[in-house]
Tab-separated table of C-alpha atoms and ligand atoms in Angstrom:
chain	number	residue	atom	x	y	z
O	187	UNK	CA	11.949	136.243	43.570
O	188	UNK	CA	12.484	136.461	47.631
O	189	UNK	CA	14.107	132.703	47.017
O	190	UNK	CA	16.914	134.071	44.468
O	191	UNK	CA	17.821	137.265	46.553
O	192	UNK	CA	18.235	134.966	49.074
O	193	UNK	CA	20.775	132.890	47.041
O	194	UNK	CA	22.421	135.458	45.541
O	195	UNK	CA	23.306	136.832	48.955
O	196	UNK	CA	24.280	133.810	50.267
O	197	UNK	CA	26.140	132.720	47.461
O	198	UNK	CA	28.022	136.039	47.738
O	199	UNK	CA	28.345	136.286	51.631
O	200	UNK	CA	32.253	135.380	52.090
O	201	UNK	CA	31.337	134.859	56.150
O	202	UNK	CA	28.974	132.182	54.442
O	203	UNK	CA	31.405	130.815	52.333
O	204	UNK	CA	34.050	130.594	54.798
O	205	UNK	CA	31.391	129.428	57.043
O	206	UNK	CA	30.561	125.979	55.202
O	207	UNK	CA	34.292	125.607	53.465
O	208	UNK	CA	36.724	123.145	55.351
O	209	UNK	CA	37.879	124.578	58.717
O	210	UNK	CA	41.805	124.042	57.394
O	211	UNK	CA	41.422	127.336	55.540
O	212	UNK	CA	45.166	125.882	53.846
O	213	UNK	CA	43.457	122.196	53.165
O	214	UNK	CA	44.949	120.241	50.613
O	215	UNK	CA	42.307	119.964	46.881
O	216	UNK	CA	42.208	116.421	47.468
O	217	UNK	CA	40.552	117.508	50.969
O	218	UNK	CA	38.705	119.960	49.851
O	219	UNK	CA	37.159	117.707	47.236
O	220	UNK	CA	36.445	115.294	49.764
O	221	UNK	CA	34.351	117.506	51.955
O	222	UNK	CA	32.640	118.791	48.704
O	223	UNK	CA	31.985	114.839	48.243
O	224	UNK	CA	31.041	114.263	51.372
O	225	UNK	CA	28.168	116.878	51.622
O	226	UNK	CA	27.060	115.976	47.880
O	227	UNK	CA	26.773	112.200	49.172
O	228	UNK	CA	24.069	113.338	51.671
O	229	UNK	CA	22.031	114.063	49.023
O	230	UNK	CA	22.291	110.317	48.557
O	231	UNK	CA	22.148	108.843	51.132
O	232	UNK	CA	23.513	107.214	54.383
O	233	UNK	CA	27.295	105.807	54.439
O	234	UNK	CA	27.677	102.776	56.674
O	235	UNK	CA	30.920	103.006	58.716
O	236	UNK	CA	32.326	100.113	60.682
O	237	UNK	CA	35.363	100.609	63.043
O	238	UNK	CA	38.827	98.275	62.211
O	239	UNK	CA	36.726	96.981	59.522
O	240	UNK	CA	39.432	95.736	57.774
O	241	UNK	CA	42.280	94.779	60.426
O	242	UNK	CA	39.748	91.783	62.352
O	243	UNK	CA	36.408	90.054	62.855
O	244	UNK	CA	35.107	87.220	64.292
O	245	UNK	CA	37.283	84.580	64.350
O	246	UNK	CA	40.435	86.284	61.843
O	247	UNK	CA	42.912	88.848	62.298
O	248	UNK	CA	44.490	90.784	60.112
O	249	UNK	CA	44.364	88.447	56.484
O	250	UNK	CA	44.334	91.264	53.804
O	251	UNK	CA	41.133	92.426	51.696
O	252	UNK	CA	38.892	90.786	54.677
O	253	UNK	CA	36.024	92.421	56.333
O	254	UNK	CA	33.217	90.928	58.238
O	255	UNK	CA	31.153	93.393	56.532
O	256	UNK	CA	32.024	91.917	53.031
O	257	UNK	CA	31.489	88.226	54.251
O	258	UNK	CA	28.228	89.541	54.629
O	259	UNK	CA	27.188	91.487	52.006
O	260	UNK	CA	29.797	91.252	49.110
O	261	UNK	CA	30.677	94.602	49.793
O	262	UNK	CA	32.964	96.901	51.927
O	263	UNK	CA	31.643	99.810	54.397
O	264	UNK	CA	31.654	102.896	52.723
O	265	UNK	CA	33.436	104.687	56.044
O	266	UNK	CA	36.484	103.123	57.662
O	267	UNK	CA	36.806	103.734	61.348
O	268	UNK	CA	40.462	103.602	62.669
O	269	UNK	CA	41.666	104.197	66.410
O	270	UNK	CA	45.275	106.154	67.040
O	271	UNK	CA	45.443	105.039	70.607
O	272	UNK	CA	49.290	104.735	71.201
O	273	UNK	CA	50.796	107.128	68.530
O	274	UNK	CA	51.381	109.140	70.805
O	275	UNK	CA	54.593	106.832	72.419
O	276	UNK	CA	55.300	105.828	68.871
O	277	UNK	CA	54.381	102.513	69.233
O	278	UNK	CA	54.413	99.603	66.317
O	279	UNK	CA	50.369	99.012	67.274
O	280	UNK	CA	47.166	100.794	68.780
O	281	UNK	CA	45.418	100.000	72.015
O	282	UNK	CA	43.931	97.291	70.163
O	283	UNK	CA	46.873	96.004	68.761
O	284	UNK	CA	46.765	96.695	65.351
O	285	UNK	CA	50.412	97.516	63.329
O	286	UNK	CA	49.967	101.325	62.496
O	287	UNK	CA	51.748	100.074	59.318
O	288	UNK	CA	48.832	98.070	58.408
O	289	UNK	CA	46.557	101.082	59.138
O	290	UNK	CA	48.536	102.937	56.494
O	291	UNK	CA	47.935	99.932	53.922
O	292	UNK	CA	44.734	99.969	54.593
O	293	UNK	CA	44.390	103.790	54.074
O	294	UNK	CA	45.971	103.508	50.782
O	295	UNK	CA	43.752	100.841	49.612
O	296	UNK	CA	40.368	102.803	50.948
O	297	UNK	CA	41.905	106.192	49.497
O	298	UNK	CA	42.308	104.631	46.053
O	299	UNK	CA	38.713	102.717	46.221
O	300	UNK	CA	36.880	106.136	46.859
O	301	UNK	CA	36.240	105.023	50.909
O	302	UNK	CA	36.426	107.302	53.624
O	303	UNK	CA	38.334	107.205	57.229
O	304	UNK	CA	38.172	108.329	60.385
O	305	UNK	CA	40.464	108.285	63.020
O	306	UNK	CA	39.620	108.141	66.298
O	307	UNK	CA	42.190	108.918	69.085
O	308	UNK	CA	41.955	107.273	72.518
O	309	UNK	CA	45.202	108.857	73.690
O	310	UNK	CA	47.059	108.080	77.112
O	311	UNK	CA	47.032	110.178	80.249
O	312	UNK	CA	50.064	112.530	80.216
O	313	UNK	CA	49.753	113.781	83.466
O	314	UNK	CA	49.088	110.350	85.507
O	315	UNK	CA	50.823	107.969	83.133
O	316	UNK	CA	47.245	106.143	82.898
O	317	UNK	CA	45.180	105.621	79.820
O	318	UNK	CA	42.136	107.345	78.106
O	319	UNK	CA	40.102	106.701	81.233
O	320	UNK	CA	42.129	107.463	83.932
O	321	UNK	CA	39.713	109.972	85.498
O	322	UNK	CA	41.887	110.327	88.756
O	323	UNK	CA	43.051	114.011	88.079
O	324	UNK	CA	40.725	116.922	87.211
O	325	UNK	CA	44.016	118.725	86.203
O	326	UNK	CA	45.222	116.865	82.989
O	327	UNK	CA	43.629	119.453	80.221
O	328	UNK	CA	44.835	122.455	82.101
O	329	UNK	CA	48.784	120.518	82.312
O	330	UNK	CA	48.848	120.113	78.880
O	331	UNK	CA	47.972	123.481	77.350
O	332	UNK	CA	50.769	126.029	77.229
O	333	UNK	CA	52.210	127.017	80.464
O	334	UNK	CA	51.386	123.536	81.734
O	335	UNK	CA	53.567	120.903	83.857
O	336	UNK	CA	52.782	118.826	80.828
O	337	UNK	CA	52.808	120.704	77.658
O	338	UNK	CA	55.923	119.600	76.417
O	339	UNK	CA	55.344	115.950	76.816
O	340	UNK	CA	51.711	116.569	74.808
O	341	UNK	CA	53.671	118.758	72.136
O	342	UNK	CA	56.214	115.382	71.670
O	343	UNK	CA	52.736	113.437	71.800
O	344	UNK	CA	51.361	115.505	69.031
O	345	UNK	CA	54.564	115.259	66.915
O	346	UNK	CA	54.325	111.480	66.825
O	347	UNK	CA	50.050	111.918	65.873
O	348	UNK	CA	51.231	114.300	63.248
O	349	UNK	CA	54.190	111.925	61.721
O	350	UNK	CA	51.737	109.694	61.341
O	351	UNK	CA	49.057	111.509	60.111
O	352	UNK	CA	51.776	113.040	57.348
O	353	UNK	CA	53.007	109.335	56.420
O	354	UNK	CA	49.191	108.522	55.028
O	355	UNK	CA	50.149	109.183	50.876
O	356	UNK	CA	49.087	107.630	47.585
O	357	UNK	CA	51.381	105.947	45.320
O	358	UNK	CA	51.695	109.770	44.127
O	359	UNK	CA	52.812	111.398	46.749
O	360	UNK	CA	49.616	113.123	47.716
O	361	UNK	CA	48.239	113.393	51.432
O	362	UNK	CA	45.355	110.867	51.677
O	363	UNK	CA	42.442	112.994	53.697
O	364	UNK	CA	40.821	111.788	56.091
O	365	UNK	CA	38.318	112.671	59.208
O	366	UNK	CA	40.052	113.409	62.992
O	367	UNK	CA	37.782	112.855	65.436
O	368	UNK	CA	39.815	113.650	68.868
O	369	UNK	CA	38.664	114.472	72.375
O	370	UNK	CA	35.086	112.485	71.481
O	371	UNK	CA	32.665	112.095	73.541
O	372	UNK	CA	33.307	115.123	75.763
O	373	UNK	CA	29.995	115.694	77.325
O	374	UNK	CA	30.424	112.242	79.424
O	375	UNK	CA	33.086	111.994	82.177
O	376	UNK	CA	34.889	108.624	81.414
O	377	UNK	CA	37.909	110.118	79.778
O	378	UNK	CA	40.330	112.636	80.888
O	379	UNK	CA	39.129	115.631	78.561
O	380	UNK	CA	35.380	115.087	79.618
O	381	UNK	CA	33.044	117.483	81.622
O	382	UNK	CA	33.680	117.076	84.959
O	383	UNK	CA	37.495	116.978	83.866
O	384	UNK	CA	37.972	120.512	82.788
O	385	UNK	CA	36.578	123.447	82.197
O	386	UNK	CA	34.019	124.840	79.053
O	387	UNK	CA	37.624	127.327	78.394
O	388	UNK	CA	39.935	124.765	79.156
O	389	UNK	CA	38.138	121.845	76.319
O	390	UNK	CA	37.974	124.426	74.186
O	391	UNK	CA	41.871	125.545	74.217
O	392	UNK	CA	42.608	121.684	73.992
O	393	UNK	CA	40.692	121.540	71.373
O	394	UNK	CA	42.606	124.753	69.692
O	395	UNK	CA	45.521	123.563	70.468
O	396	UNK	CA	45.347	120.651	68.656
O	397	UNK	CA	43.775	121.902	65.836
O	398	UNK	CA	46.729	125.105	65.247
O	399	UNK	CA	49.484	122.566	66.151
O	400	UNK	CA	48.500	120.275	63.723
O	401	UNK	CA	47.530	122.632	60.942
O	402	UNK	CA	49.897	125.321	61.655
O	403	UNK	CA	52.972	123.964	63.131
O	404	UNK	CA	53.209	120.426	61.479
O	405	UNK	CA	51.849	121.953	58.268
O	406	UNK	CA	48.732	118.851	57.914
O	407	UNK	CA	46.548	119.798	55.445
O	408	UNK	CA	44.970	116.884	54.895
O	409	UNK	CA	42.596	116.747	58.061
O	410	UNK	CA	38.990	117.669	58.540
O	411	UNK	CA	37.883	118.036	62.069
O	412	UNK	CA	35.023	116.021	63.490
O	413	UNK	CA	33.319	117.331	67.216
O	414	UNK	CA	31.164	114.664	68.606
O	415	UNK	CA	29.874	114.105	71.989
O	416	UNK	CA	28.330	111.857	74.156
O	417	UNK	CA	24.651	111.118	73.416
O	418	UNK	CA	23.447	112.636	76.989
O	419	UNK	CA	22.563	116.203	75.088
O	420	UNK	CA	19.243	118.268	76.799
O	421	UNK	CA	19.210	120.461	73.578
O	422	UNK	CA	21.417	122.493	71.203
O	423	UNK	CA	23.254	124.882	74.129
O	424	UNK	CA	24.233	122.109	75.905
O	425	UNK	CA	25.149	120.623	72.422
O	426	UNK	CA	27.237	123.529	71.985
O	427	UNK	CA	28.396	124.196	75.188
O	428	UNK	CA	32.401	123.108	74.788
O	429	UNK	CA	32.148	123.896	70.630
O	430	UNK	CA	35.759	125.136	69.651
O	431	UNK	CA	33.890	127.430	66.820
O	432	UNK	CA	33.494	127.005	62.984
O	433	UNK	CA	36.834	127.714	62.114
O	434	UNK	CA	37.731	124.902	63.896
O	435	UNK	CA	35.193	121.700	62.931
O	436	UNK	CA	33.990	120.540	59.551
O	437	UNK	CA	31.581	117.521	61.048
O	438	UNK	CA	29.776	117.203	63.929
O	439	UNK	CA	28.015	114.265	65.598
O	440	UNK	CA	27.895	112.514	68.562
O	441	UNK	CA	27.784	108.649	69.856
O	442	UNK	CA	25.134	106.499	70.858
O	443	UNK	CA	24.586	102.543	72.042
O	444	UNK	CA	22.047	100.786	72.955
O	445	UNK	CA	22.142	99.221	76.064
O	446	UNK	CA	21.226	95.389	77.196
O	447	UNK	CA	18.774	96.982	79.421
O	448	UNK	CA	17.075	99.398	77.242
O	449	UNK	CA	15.055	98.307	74.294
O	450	UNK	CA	15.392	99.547	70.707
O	451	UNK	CA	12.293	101.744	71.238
O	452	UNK	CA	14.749	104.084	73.444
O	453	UNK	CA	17.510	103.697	71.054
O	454	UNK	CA	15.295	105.293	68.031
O	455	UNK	CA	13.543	107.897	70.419
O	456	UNK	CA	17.204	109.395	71.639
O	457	UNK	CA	19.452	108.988	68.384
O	458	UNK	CA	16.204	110.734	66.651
O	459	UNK	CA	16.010	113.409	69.103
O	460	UNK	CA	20.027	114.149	69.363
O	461	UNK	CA	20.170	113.851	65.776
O	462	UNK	CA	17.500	116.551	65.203
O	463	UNK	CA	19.484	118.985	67.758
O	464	UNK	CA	22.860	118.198	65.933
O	465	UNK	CA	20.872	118.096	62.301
O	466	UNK	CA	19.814	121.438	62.878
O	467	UNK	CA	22.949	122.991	64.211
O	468	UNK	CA	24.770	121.290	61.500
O	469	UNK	CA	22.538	123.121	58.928
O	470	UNK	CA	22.943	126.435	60.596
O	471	UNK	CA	26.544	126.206	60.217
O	472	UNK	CA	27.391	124.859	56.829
O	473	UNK	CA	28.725	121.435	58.618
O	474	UNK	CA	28.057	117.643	57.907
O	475	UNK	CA	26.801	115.989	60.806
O	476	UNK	CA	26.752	112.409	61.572
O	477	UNK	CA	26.470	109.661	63.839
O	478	UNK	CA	30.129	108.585	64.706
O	479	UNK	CA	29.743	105.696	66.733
O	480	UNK	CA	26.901	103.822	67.461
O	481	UNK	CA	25.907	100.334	67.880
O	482	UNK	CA	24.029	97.410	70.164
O	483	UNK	CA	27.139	95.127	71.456
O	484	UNK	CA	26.672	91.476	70.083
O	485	UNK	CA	23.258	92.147	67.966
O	486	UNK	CA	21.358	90.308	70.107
O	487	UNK	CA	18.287	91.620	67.572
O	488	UNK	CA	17.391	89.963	64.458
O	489	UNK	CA	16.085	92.464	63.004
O	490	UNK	CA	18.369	95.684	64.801
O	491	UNK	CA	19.634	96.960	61.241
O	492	UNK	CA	15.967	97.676	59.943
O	493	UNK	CA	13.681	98.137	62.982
O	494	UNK	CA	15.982	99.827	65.303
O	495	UNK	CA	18.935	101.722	63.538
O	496	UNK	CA	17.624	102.406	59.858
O	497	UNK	CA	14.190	104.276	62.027
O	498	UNK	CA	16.758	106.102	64.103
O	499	UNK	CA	18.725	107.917	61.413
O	500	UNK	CA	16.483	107.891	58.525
O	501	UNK	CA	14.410	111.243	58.649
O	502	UNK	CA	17.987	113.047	58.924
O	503	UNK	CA	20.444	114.094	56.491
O	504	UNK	CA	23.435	112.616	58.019
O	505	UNK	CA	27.110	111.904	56.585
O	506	UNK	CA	26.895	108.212	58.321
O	507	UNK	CA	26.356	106.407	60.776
O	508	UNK	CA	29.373	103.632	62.069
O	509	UNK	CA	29.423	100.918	64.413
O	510	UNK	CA	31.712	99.835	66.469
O	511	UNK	CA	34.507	97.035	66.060
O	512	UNK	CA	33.936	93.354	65.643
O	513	UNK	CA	36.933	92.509	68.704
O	514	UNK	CA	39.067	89.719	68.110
O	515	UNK	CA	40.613	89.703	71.771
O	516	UNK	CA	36.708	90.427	73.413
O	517	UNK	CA	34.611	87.704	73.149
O	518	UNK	CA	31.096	88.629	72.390
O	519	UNK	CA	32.500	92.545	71.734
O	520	UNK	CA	31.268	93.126	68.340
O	521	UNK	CA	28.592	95.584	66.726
O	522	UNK	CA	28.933	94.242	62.627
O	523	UNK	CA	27.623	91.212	61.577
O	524	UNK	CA	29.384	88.059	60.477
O	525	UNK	CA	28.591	84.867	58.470
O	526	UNK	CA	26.248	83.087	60.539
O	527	UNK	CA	25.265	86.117	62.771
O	528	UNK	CA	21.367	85.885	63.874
O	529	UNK	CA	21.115	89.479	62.048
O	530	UNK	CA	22.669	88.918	59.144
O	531	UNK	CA	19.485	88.770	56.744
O	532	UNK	CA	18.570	91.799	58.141
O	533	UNK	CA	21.589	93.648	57.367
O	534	UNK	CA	21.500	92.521	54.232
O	535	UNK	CA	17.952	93.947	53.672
O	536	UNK	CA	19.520	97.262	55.390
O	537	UNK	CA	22.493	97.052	52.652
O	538	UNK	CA	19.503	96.847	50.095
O	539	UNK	CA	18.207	99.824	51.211
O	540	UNK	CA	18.495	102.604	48.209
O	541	UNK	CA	19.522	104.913	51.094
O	542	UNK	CA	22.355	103.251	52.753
O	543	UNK	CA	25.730	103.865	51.320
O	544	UNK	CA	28.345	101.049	51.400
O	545	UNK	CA	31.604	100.920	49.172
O	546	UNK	CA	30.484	100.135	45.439
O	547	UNK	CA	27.769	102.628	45.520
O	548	UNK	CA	30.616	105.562	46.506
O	549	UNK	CA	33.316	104.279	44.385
O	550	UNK	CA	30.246	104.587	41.314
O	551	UNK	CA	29.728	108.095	42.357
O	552	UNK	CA	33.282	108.960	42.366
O	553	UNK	CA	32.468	112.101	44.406
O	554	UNK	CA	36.142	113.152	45.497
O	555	UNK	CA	37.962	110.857	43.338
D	781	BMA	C1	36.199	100.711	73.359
D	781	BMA	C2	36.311	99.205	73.431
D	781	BMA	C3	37.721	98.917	73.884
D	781	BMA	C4	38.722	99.558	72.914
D	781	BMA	C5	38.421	101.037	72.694
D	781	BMA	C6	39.288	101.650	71.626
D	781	BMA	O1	34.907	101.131	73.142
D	781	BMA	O2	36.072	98.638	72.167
D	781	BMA	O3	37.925	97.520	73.928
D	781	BMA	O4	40.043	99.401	73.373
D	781	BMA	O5	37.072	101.202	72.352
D	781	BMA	O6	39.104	101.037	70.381
């Protein structure tokens, strides 16, 4: 009896409803749908993500339909990571030189098998001329909000994100949604947005900023809004700390590699920890959490996929969990396996898992589609 007051109210609590609806309160259906999707999917399982899966891998670049994760396994990722790093000067390819017209093939082509992709956004320095990391100046957030020396060179820099962002259409016409993750990894101090880089006010108007541009001045509806940090978090206030607010974030997550020094014991102890902090403030606020990067560069662990990352994620109910990319101009740079790869067995048994999510298994479902 208690149990169906309780969802009756909530069911007919607008704050509620607003609460756990996408943050775009003007979001496209096809968006909509997808977040709908997206939180019935975690009743599935967990999607695998893999950055630039499909644009390189070890030893190719750019032949169409590949993916080191398909050599592998037969099958595609189930999230498609993507970087914007360069938009911003309207440039013909990102930081990692891949054509932004390819990225929009390759959105069409995930869009229409039932995938899902995130953008990342390593943007330039607009204040020092340097890039992402440029950590020189402590002013660059405050220069770019309004009233700033460098406003209206970020305004021009968000008109070029949002051209892009607009382009990304099915062969109908219709916006193909997909997941923003900007200003990530905030809680560290190796880009220009991070801690020591600006104020809790001044992250949090960037942040805005972004967000009500985007929405409300280019007119996107086709965005949801991921917030991930660092994996450095003591608990859910510092977790919180630089959080723009519900209205403004339908995902949040945060990234986490293991490092040649530290052994996959650490790796499952900390992504387990952060991801019960983030789990749990996810729940609270009707948002998907997940972990958006993640990885161990060059797999130097035969078994990493079942012993060290499947134990770290699988007691939550996360979105997904995506490594890194497989660089084709980095030698030894890669976090997917490959034909050949001492872990690929093992991430084959990890595909096998009922509880991992990879393409076929979310084009099946059709959950947005
Ligand atoms: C980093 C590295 C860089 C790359 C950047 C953006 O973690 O992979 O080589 O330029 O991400 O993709």
């Amino acid at each position: 009896m208690l149990a169906a007051s309780v969802m009756f109210l909530t069911a007919c609590n607008p704050a509620q409803e607003k609460r756990s609806g996408p943050a775009d309160p003007a979001v496209s259906a096809e968006t909509a749908n997808m977040l709908a999707g997206l939180k019935a999917a975690t009743e599935k399982g967990i999607m695998f993500g893999h950055q630039d899966d499909l644009s390189y891998g070890i030893d190719w670049v750019y032949p169409n339909g590949e993916s080191d994760v398909k050599r592998v396994t037969g099958d595609y990722p189930a999230v498609y990571g993507m970087d914007l790093g360069d938009i911003e000067h309207r440039a013909p390819v990102n930081l990692d030189s891949v054509p932004f017209e390819d990225m929009k093939i390759y959105a069409g082509e995930i869009w229409a098998r039932g995938g899902v992709i995130t953008f990342s956004w390593h943007v330039d320095n607009p204040l020092t001329g340097g890039d992402s990391w440029d950590v020189t100046s402590d002013r660059v957030v405050a220069s770019v909000l309004p009233g700033g020396e460098s406003h209206d060179k970020f305004k021009l820099w968000l008109d070029n994100l949002a051209d892009f962002l607009g382009s990304l259409r099915d062969e109908n016409g219709v916006a193909i949604p997909v997941i923003f993750r900007p200003w990530h990894e905030h809680t560290g101090s190796w880009f220009w947005w991070g801690q020591r880089l600006c104020t809790d006010e001044e992250f949090i108007a960037l942040w805005r900023f972004t967000f009500d541009y985007l929405c409300g001045e280019k007119n996107l509806h086709n965005l949801l809004f991921a917030y991930s940090s660092s994996g450095d978090i003591t608990g859910k206030a510092h977790y919180l700390e630089r959080y723009p607010g519900d209205g403004y974030v339908d995902l949040i997550g945060f990234d986490y590699y293991q490092m040649p020094d530290a052994g996959g014991r650490s790796f499952v102890r900390e992504v387990d920890r952060v991801m019960g902090i983030v789990t749990a403030a996810a729940a609270e606020r009707g948002k998907l959490a997940a972990l958006t990067e993640a990885g161990y560069e060059g797999i130097p662990d035969s078994l990493w996929w079942t012993g060290t990352l499947w134990p770290a994620v699988k007691n939550h109910k996360i979105s997904y969990a995506l490594v890194w990319r497989n660089a084709h101009n980095k030698p030894g740079h890669f976090y997917a396996p490959y034909p050949g790869h001492l872990s690929e067995k093992d991430f084959i048994d990890f595909y096998n898992l009922p509880e991992t999510l990879f393409q076929k298994e979310l084009t099946d479902m059709g959950l947005y589609k």
